[in-house]
Structure formats: C-alpha cells, structure tokens
Coordinates of C-alpha atoms and ligand atoms in Angstrom, one line a residue:
M357 CA 0.0 0.0 0.0
A358 CA 1.5 3.4 -1.0
K359 CA 1.8 5.7 1.9
K360 CA 1.6 9.3 0.9
G361 CA 1.3 10.9 4.3
K362 CA 3.7 11.0 7.2
F363 CA 3.6 9.2 10.5
I364 CA 4.8 11.0 13.7
T365 CA 4.7 9.7 17.2
F366 CA 5.1 11.1 20.7
E367 CA 6.6 9.1 23.5
G368 CA 7.8 9.6 27.0
P369 CA 7.4 8.6 30.6
E370 CA 4.3 9.6 32.6
G371 CA 3.7 13.3 32.9
S372 CA 6.0 14.2 30.1
G373 CA 3.5 16.5 28.4
K374 CA 3.1 14.4 25.2
S375 CA -0.5 15.2 24.7
T376 CA 0.0 18.9 25.1
H377 CA 2.8 19.0 22.6
S378 CA 1.1 16.7 20.1
R379 CA -2.1 18.8 20.3
L380 CA -0.2 22.0 19.7
L381 CA 1.6 20.5 16.8
C382 CA -1.6 19.3 15.2
D383 CA -3.2 22.7 15.6
F384 CA -0.1 24.3 13.9
L385 CA -0.2 21.8 11.0
R386 CA -3.9 22.3 10.4
R387 CA -3.3 26.1 10.3
K388 CA -0.7 25.5 7.7
G389 CA -3.3 23.6 5.6
F390 CA -2.3 20.0 6.2
K391 CA -4.8 17.3 6.7
V392 CA -4.1 15.8 10.1
L393 CA -5.2 12.8 12.1
H394 CA -4.5 13.2 15.8
T395 CA -4.9 10.0 17.8
R396 CA -3.6 8.0 20.7
E397 CA -2.6 4.6 21.9
P398 CA -4.0 2.6 23.3
G399 CA -7.2 3.9 21.8
G400 CA -8.4 5.8 18.7
T401 CA -11.0 3.3 17.6
K402 CA -14.1 1.9 19.4
V403 CA -12.5 -1.5 20.0
S404 CA -9.1 0.0 21.0
E405 CA -10.8 2.4 23.5
K406 CA -12.5 -0.5 25.1
I407 CA -9.2 -2.3 25.4
R408 CA -7.7 0.9 26.9
K409 CA -10.3 0.8 29.6
V410 CA -9.4 -2.8 30.6
L411 CA -5.7 -2.0 30.5
L412 CA -5.9 1.1 32.7
D413 CA -8.5 0.1 35.1
P414 CA -6.9 -0.1 38.6
K415 CA -9.3 -2.9 39.5
N416 CA -7.4 -5.2 37.1
K417 CA -4.4 -5.3 39.4
D418 CA -3.9 -9.1 38.7
M419 CA -3.2 -8.6 35.1
G420 CA 0.1 -10.3 34.1
V421 CA 2.6 -8.7 31.7
V422 CA 1.9 -11.2 28.9
S423 CA -1.8 -10.4 28.8
E424 CA -0.9 -6.7 29.1
M425 CA 1.5 -6.9 26.1
L426 CA -1.1 -8.7 24.0
L427 CA -3.9 -6.3 24.8
Y428 CA -1.7 -3.3 23.9
M429 CA -0.9 -5.2 20.7
A430 CA -4.6 -5.9 20.0
A431 CA -5.5 -2.3 20.4
R432 CA -2.6 -1.4 18.1
A433 CA -3.6 -3.9 15.4
Q434 CA -7.1 -2.3 15.3
I435 CA -6.0 1.3 15.0
V436 CA -3.3 0.6 12.4
E437 CA -5.8 -1.2 10.2
E438 CA -8.9 0.9 10.8
R439 CA -7.4 4.4 11.1
I440 CA -3.7 4.9 10.6
L441 CA -3.0 3.1 7.3
P442 CA -6.1 4.5 5.6
A443 CA -5.2 8.1 6.7
L444 CA -1.6 7.7 5.5
K445 CA -2.9 6.4 2.2
K446 CA -5.1 9.5 1.8
G447 CA -2.0 11.7 2.4
K448 CA -2.7 12.8 5.9
I449 CA -0.2 13.5 8.6
V450 CA -0.9 11.1 11.4
V451 CA 0.2 12.2 14.8
C452 CA -0.1 9.5 17.5
D453 CA 0.5 9.7 21.2
R454 CA 2.5 6.6 21.8
F455 CA 3.1 3.6 19.5
A456 CA 5.2 0.5 19.4
D457 CA 8.1 2.0 21.3
A458 CA 5.9 2.2 24.3
T459 CA 5.4 -1.6 24.4
L460 CA 9.1 -2.2 24.0
V461 CA 9.9 0.0 26.9
Y462 CA 6.9 -0.6 29.3
Q463 CA 6.4 -4.3 28.8
G464 CA 9.9 -5.1 27.7
Y465 CA 12.6 -3.0 29.4
A466 CA 10.4 -2.3 32.5
G467 CA 8.1 -5.3 32.5
G468 CA 10.8 -7.9 31.8
L469 CA 9.3 -9.5 28.6
D470 CA 11.7 -10.6 25.9
V471 CA 12.3 -7.6 23.6
K472 CA 12.7 -9.9 20.6
I473 CA 9.2 -11.4 21.1
I474 CA 7.7 -7.9 21.4
K475 CA 9.5 -6.8 18.2
D476 CA 8.3 -10.0 16.3
T477 CA 4.7 -9.6 17.5
G478 CA 4.9 -5.9 16.7
R479 CA 5.8 -6.6 13.1
L480 CA 2.6 -8.6 12.6
V481 CA 0.5 -5.9 14.3
T482 CA 1.9 -2.8 12.6
K483 CA 2.3 -4.4 9.2
G484 CA 5.8 -3.0 9.1
L485 CA 4.7 0.5 9.8
S486 CA 7.2 2.6 11.7
P487 CA 7.1 6.4 12.5
S488 CA 9.2 8.7 10.4
I489 CA 9.9 10.8 13.5
T490 CA 9.3 10.1 17.2
F491 CA 9.5 12.9 19.7
L492 CA 10.7 11.5 23.0
L493 CA 9.8 14.0 25.8
D494 CA 12.3 13.1 28.5
I495 CA 11.5 13.7 32.2
D496 CA 12.8 12.3 35.5
A497 CA 10.4 9.4 36.4
K498 CA 9.5 10.8 39.9
K499 CA 8.9 14.3 38.6
G500 CA 6.7 12.9 35.8
I501 CA 4.6 10.8 38.1
L502 CA 4.1 13.8 40.5
R503 CA 3.2 15.9 37.5
S504 CA 0.6 13.5 36.2
G505 CA -1.2 14.3 39.4
R506 CA -4.8 13.2 38.6
V507 CA -6.3 10.0 39.9
R508 CA -3.8 7.3 39.0
D509 CA -4.5 4.5 36.5
R510 CA -3.2 1.0 36.7
M511 CA 0.0 1.8 34.9
E512 CA 0.7 5.0 36.8
R513 CA 0.3 3.0 40.0
K514 CA 3.2 0.8 39.3
A515 CA 6.3 1.2 41.5
L516 CA 8.7 4.1 41.0
S517 CA 11.4 1.6 40.2
Y518 CA 9.3 0.4 37.2
H519 CA 8.9 4.0 35.9
K520 CA 12.6 4.6 36.3
K521 CA 13.2 1.6 34.0
V522 CA 10.7 3.0 31.5
R523 CA 12.7 6.2 31.3
K524 CA 16.0 4.4 31.0
G525 CA 14.4 2.1 28.3
Y526 CA 13.3 5.1 26.3
L527 CA 16.8 6.7 26.4
T528 CA 18.3 3.3 25.4
I529 CA 16.2 3.0 22.3
A530 CA 16.8 6.7 21.4
R531 CA 20.5 6.0 21.4
K532 CA 20.0 3.1 19.1
E533 CA 17.9 5.1 16.6
P534 CA 19.1 8.7 16.8
R535 CA 17.8 9.6 13.3
R536 CA 14.2 8.7 14.1
I537 CA 13.9 9.4 17.8
K538 CA 14.5 13.0 18.8
V539 CA 15.0 13.5 22.6
L540 CA 13.7 16.7 24.0
S541 CA 13.6 17.8 27.6
A542 CA 10.1 17.9 29.0
T543 CA 11.0 20.3 31.7
G544 CA 12.0 23.3 29.6
A545 CA 9.6 26.1 28.5
I546 CA 6.7 24.7 26.4
E547 CA 7.1 27.3 23.7
E548 CA 10.8 26.4 23.2
T549 CA 10.2 22.7 23.0
Q550 CA 7.2 23.2 20.7
K551 CA 9.3 25.4 18.4
E552 CA 11.9 22.7 18.0
I553 CA 9.1 20.1 17.4
R554 CA 7.6 22.3 14.7
E555 CA 10.9 22.9 12.9
I556 CA 11.8 19.2 12.7
T557 CA 8.2 18.4 11.6
L558 CA 8.2 21.0 8.8
K559 CA 11.3 19.6 7.3
L560 CA 9.7 16.1 7.3
V561 CA 6.4 17.1 5.8
K562 CA 7.8 19.3 2.9
S563 CA 6.8 16.7 0.4
V564 CA 3.2 16.2 1.7
V565 CA 0.5 17.7 -0.5
R566 CA -1.8 20.2 1.3
Ligands
TMP850 P1 -1.2 7.5 28.3 O1 -1.4 7.7 29.7 O2 0.1 8.1 27.7 O3 -2.4 7.7 27.5 O4 -0.9 5.9 28.0 C1 -1.5 4.9 28.7 C2 -0.6 4.1 29.5 O5 -0.3 2.9 28.8 C3 0.8 4.7 29.9 O6 1.0 4.4 31.3 C4 1.7 4.0 29.0 C5 1.1 2.6 28.9 N1 1.5 1.9 27.6 C6 2.1 0.7 27.7 O7 2.4 0.2 28.8 N2 2.4 0.0 26.6 C7 2.0 0.4 25.4 O8 2.3 -0.3 24.4 C8 1.3 1.7 25.3 C9 0.9 2.2 23.9 C10 1.1 2.4 26.4

C-alpha cells in the first residue's frame, strides 16, 4: 500500500506533556493547511478504546505482563488497520500519542518481557509501519509521576522503580535510533520545545501535498 502521508509519534514517561505537545503540533499543522489525524494509543477506535479501559482500570491489578502486552498489541492492530494506514494512504499527517516503542519500553525494558518477542509480535501488528519521526519527551520518572497528578490509572500505580526503568528504556532505544527518535527535555519552556518540534516536523512534511 502506497503511503503518501507521514507518521509522527510522541513518547515519554508519565507526565512528560506528550498530549499537550502533540495537540499544539496538530493545531499548527492544520493552520498550515495540512490534513491531520491526531490519535492516541491505546485507543483511537471503538475497539481499542474498550481495550484501553481494561488496561488502565486499577481494579485489574492481577493482570500479568503477557496479557498486558497482547492487549496493547490488539489495540494497536485495530488502530493501524482501521485508522492509521487509511489516513496515510489519503496523504494525511498522522500524529499518534505513543506507539510500538511504548510496548518495547513498558512491557519489555520495564516489565521484563523478551524484547525480541515484542518486536516480532509488533511486526505482525503494525504491518511493518514505523514512524518517520518520534519525539521523546524526557523527564525524571518521579517528577513525571508527580506531574501527572490526577487519579492514577493501573500503569501509573506501578512502582517508581518500574517508571525509572521506563525512562531508561526510552533513552536506550533513542541511542539506538538517533535519526528517528528526537529526545527533547520535557522540563523546559513549552514554547521552546514546541518550536523545536515544529521545525523538525516542517522539514519532514515538505513533500506532503496540502
Ligand atoms: P497514556 O497515559 O500516555 O495515554 O498511556 C496509557 C498508559 O499505557 C501509559 O502508562 C503507558 C502505557 N502503555 C504501555 O504500557 N504499553 C504500550 O504499548 C502503550 C501504547 C502504552
């Protein structure tokens, strides 16, 4: 399937301000005349939003990491097929809060699942789709958890040691793929960080028809 659009993702530990930055970027791109799909993971389709509820419900505290990984993957399979690939085919810029990197880091590096199994399952689920650019908003794990503030979901309730591994995992994968994964500090001024995100994005979307 020819993909005329561009796929951009945002990643980061809890409380890193991903959704704020992705929303600001989408508003900016729309003002520039681009067709944009802004979505999130897990979620973005009826089925995937239902799976999200199961994954984040604090009552499901007995959920094991294998079920967890497969549910994240199931939610992803649905959004890739139902929304992301069709939007890219139409030439849209797709901006997604979290994608496959999150599974590698949360269920792999932090959760202890074999990274190779996650990558292999991921290939089936994403049909080989990978973001052109990933913005990794980096923040100290404890600061991030404190920032997220609201009522905590099942993932946010995991131990601080888990969230520290998440942050370390993200930085590890960023070192392995420096061309795709752009690490930005989540603690600087929002305007400065957003400016950098917009500059990088504009270079990427030059060829996209408005
Ligand atoms: P959000 O709070 O950023 O919307 O994401 C939901 C939670 O799910 C967050 O704690 C990160 C976690 N997550 C995983 O553990 N694995 C995944 O594959 C994805 C996409 C999210």
